XYZ file of C-alpha atoms in Angstrom:
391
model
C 0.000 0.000 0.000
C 1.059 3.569 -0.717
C 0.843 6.408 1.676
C -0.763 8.970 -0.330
C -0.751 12.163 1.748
C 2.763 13.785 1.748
C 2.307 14.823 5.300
C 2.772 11.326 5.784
C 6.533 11.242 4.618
C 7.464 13.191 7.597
C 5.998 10.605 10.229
C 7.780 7.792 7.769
C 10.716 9.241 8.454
C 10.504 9.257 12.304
C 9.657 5.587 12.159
C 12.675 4.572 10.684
C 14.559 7.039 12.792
C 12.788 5.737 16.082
C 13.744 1.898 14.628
C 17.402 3.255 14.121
C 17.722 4.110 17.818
C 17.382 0.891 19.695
C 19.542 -0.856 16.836
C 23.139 -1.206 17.594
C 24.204 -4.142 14.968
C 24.687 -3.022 11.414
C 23.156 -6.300 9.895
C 20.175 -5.809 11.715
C 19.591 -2.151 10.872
C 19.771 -3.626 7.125
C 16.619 -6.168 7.850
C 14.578 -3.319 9.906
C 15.161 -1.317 6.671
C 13.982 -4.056 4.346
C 10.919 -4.711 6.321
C 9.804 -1.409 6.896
C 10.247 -0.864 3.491
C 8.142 -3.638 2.345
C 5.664 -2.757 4.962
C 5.109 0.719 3.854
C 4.778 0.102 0.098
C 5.166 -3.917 -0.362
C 8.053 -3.832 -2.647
C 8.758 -6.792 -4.738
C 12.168 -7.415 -3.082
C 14.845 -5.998 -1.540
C 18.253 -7.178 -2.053
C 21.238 -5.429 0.408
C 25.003 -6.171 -1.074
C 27.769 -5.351 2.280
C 31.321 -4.526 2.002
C 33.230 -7.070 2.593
C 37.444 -6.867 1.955
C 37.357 -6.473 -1.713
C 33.792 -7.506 -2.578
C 30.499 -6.015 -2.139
C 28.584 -9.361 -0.967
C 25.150 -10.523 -0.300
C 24.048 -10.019 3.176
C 21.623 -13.066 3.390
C 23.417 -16.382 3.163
C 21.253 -17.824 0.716
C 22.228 -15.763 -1.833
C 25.267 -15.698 -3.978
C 25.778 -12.168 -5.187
C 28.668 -10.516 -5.386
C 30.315 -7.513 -7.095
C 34.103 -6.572 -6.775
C 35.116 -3.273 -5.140
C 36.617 -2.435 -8.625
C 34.058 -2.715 -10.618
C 32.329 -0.499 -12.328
C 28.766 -0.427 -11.050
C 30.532 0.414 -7.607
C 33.076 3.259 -9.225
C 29.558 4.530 -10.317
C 27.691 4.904 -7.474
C 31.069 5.758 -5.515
C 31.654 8.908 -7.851
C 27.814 10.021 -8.469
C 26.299 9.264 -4.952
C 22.761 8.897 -5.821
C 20.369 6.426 -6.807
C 20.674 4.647 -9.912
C 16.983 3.523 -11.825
C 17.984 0.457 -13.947
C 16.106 1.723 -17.286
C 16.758 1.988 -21.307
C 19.415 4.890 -19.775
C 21.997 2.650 -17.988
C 25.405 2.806 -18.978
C 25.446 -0.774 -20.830
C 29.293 -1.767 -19.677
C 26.494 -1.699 -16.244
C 24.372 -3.113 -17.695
C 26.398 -6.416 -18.383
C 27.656 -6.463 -14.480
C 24.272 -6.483 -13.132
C 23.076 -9.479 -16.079
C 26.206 -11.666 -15.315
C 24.970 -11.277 -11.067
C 21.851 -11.774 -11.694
C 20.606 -8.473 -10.760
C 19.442 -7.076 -13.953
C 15.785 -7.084 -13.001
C 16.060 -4.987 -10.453
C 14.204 -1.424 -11.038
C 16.560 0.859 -8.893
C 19.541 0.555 -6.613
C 20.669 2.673 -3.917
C 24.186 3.221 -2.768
C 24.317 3.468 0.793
C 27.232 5.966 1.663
C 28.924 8.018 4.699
C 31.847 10.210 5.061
C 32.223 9.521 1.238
C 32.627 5.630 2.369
C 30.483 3.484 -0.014
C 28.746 0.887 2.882
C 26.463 -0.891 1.224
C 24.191 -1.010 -2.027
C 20.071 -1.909 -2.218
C 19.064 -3.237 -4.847
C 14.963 -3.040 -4.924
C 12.645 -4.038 -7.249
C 9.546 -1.887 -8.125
C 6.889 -3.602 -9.696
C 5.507 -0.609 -11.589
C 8.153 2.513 -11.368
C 5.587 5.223 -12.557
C 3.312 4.559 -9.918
C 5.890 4.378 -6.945
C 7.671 7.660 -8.974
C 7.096 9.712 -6.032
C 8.410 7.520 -3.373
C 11.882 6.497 -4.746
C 13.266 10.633 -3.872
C 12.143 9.450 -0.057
C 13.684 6.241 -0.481
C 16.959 7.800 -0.806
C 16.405 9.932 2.134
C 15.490 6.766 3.921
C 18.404 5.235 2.803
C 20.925 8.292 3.591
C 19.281 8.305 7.442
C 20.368 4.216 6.751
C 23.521 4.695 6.125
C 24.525 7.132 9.277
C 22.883 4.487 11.328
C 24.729 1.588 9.964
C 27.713 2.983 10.050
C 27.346 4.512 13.859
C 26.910 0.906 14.528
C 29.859 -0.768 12.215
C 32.287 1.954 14.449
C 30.628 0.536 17.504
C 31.263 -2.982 16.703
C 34.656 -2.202 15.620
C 35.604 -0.043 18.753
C 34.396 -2.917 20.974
C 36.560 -5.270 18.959
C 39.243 -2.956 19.615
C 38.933 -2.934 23.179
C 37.865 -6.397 23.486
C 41.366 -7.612 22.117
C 42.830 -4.713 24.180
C 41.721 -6.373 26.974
C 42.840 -9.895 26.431
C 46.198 -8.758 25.062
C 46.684 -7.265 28.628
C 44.763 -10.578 30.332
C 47.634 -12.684 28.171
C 50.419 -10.900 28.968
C 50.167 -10.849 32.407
C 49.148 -14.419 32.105
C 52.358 -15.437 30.283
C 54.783 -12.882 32.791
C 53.300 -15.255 35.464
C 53.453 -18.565 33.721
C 57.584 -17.644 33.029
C 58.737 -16.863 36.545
C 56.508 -20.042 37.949
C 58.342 -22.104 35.041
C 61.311 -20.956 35.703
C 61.349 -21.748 40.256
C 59.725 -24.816 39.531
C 62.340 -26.405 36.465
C 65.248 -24.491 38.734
C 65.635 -27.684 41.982
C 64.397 -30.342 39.140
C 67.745 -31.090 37.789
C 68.671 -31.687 41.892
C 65.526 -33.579 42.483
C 66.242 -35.678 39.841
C 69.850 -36.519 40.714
C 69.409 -36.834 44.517
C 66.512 -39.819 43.407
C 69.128 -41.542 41.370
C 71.838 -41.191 43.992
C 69.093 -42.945 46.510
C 68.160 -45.622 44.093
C 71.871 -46.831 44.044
C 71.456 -47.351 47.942
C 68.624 -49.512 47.591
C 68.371 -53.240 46.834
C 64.520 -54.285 46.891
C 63.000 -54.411 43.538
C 59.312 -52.310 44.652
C 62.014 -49.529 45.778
C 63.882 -49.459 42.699
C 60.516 -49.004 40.534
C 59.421 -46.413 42.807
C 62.406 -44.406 42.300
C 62.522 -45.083 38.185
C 58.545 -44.116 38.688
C 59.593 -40.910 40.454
C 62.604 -40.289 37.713
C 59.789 -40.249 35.306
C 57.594 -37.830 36.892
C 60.057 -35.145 37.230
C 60.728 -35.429 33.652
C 57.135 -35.143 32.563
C 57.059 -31.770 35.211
C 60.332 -30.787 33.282
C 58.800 -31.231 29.550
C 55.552 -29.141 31.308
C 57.972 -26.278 32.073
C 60.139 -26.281 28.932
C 56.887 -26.315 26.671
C 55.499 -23.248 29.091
C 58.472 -21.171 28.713
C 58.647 -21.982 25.296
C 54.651 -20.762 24.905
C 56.020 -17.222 26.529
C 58.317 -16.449 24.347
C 58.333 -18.785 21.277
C 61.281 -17.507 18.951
C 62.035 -17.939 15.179
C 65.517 -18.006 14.003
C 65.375 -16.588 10.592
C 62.549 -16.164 8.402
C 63.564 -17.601 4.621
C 62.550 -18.892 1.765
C 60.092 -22.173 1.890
C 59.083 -24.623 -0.166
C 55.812 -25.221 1.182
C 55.042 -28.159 -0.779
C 57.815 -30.133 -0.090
C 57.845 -29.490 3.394
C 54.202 -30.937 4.160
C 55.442 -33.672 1.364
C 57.737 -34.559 4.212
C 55.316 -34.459 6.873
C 53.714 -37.010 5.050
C 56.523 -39.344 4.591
C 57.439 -39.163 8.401
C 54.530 -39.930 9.963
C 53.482 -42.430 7.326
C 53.982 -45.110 10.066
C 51.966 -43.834 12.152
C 48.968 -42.905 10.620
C 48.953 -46.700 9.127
C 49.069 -47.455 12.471
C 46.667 -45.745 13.722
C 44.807 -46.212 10.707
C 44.237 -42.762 8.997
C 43.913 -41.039 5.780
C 46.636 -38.476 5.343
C 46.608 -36.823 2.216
C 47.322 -33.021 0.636
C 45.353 -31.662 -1.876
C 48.019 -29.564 -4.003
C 45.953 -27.074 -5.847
C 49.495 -25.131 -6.745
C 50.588 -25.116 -10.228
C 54.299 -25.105 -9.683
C 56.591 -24.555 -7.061
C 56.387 -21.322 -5.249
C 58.984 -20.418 -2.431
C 57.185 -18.604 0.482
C 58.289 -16.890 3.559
C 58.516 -18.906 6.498
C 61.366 -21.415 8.787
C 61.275 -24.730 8.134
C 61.446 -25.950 12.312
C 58.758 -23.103 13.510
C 56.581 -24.541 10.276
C 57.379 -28.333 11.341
C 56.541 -27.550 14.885
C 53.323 -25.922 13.708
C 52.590 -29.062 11.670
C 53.434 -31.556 14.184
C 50.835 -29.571 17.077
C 48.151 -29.673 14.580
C 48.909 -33.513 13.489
C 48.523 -33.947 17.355
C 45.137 -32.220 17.720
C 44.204 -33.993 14.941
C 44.834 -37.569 16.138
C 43.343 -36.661 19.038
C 40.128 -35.627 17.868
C 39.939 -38.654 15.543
C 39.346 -41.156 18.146
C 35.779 -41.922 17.747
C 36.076 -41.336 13.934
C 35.265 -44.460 12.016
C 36.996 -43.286 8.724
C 39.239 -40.713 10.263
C 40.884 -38.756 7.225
C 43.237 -35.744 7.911
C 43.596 -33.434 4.272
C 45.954 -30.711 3.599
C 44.662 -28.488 0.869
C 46.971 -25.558 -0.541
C 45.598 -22.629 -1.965
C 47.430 -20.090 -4.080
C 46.400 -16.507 -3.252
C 47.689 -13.278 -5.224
C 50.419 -13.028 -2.736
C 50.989 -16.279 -1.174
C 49.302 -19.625 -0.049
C 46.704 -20.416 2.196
C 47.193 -23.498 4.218
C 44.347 -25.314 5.035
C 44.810 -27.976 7.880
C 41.488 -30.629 7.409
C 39.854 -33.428 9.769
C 36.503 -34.959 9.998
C 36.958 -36.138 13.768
C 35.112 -34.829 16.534
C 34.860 -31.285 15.869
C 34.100 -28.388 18.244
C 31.532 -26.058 19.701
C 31.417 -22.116 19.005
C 32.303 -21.871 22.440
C 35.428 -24.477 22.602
C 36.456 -22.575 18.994
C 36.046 -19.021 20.886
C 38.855 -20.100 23.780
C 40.834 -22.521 21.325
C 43.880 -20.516 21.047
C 43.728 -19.483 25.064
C 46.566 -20.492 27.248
C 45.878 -23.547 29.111
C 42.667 -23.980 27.711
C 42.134 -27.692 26.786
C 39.249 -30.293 26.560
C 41.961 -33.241 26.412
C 42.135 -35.821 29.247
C 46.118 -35.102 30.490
C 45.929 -31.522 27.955
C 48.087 -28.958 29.047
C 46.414 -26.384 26.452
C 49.495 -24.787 24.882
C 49.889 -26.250 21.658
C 47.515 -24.087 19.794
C 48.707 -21.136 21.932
C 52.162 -21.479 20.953
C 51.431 -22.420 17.102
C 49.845 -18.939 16.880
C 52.677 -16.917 18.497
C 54.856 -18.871 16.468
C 53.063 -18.075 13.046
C 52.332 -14.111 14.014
C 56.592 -13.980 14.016
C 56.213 -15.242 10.480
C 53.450 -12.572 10.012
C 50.724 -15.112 9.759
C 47.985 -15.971 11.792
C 46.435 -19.801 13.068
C 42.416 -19.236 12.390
C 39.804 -21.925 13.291
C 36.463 -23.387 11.879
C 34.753 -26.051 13.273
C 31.336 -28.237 13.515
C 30.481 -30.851 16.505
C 30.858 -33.868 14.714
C 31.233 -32.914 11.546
C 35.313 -31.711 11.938
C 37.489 -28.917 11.874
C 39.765 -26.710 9.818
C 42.444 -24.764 10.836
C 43.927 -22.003 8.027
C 46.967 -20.009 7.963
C 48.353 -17.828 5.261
C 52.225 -17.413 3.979
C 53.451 -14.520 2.046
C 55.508 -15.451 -1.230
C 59.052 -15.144 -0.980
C 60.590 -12.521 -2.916
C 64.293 -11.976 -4.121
């Protein structure tokens, strides 16, 4: 239904500003609009396109759209600001973009700007444009009053991310000064502890004392590996950073623990999607040491699996790989994921929770960083990007 009094277009505007003020996620703000929209004038559809990186792409899952920040229906509505009616008028090099999305049949499309910062684009289809004529000038002030609200609330989210990591920087830090000086006094009198228990178990003869001492020898070194992999989580360190050949390096992975996956009876493959060799930036131990902490995780979470299956898939990128570490064992929950790189955070039986800790700080001193997907039951996949290796 349209609102045919114009008086009306002033209280239409207060209802989307009244929405706009207990909104504070952008994404939201977007579906208010929509529906509002549709509920003032039922609109065919309404189609909202976010930036994202280098791509304008579609809000809703379920749909595949997608236009690149270069591209010319964004330069467009970057340099003239204003709503665009898709008619006999459009440029046709626009014309083409919008066929080869699928968006061609969409009457007009809105760019959604702030602070000459292109946001968003609408893309809304009006069954009958001389009829709704009128409306699309107060669409674009609707969609103006849109953008100052979404992007009020994209700062917000991004200042609470901000302080948010702030936050647990400091919580970390603190953590790992702590976790060093307790390392340190406690691997200090182990060396003595350990010698003083072999000095005793030369004194004694019955065989239930001897086993008790070798018993005892063994605990101290489990306490000692405890401390050397905590100090080595504080303050990981990477030799020199050089040129890698990535895919001979996980080829060796393979080979080595070939054994042991037939033993433990798992498929470990890599997917090579890399055309020909391509040296990247990296050190061959901190990358091996990486590998081996994942392979761990891995084997670990496979225990249940009836077909466990571990795949390595790498991905060229314009300026590097992507490295994408693959198993279908247990899997984990959003909540697990959220604290899976947190210091002595582990779900293991006997877990200490550093490996995933100290694979991160390792791959942030090879300016990388160890990201995480995962579904309960289904698996999980671990990425990490290195940078090509330049002469």
């Amino acid at each position: 239904m349209i609102r045919k009094n114009r008086d009306d277009f002033g209280k239409i505007y207060n209802e989307f500003i009244g929405a706009y003020s207990n909104i504070a996620d952008e994404n939201m703000i977007l579906e208010v609009t929509a529906g509002k929209i549709n509920e003032l004038w039922s609109v065919s559809n309404i189609v909202f396109l976010v930036e994202n990186m280098d791509n304008f792409t579609a809000l809703k899952d379920n749909e595949n759209y997608s236009f690149s920040c270069d591209s010319k229906l964004v330069n467009w509505l970057k340099v003239n600001r204003t709503v665009l009616p898709v008619d006999g008028n459009i440029k046709d090099y626009i014309k083409v973009e919008l066929n080869r999305v699928g968006l061609l049949s969409y009457s007009h499309i809105f760019p959604l700007i702030n602070l000459n910062h292109l946001l968003a684009i609408a893309f809304i289809e009006l069954d009958d444009t001389k009829k709704y004529k009128r409306i699309v000038p107060l669409m674009e002030s609707i969609f103006t009053l849109c953008s100052l609200s979404y992007d009020n609330a994209r700062r917000i989210r991004i200042l609470n991310k901000i302080h948010d990591d702030e936050k647990e920087r400091n919580r970390l830090f603190i953590m790992e000064k702590m976790v060093s000086v307790l390392a340190h006094e406690i691997k200090n009198p182990l060396t003595s502890i350990r010698s003083s228990i072999q000095f005793i178990a030369k004194k004694l003869t019955y065989d239930t004392e001897l086993q008790l001492t070798h018993d005892l020898i063994d605990e101290v070194d489990r306490i000692g590996q405890i401390t050397h992999e905590m100090l080595e989580m504080t303050n990981p360190t990477v030799s020199k950073i050089e040129s890698i050949d990535i895919s001979e390096l996980l080829n060796k992975l393979v080979r080595l623990n070939d054994n042991l996956m037939k033993e433990k009876k798992i498929d470990f493959a890599i997917e090579n999607k890399l055309t020909d060799k391509r040296p990247v930036l990296g050190n061959e131990t901190a990358l091996m040491r990486v590998f081996s902490n994942l392979l761990s995780n891995s084997i670990n979470a496979l225990k249940e699996t009836i077909y466990p299956k571990i795949e390595i898939d790498i991905l060229p990128t314009a300026d590097g790989v992507v490295i994408g570490w693959n198993d279908n064992g247990i899997g984990m929950t959003e909540k697990v994921m959220n604290r899976a790189f947190e210091p002595f955070f582990s779900t293991k039986s006997g877990g200490y929770g550093l490996g995933l800790a100290f694979c991160r700080k390792l791959l942030k001193q090879l300016n990388s960083d160890l990201r995480v997907t995962s579904n309960p039951g289904v698996g999980t996949r671990f990425t990490f990007k290195l940078i090509d290796f330049k002469e």
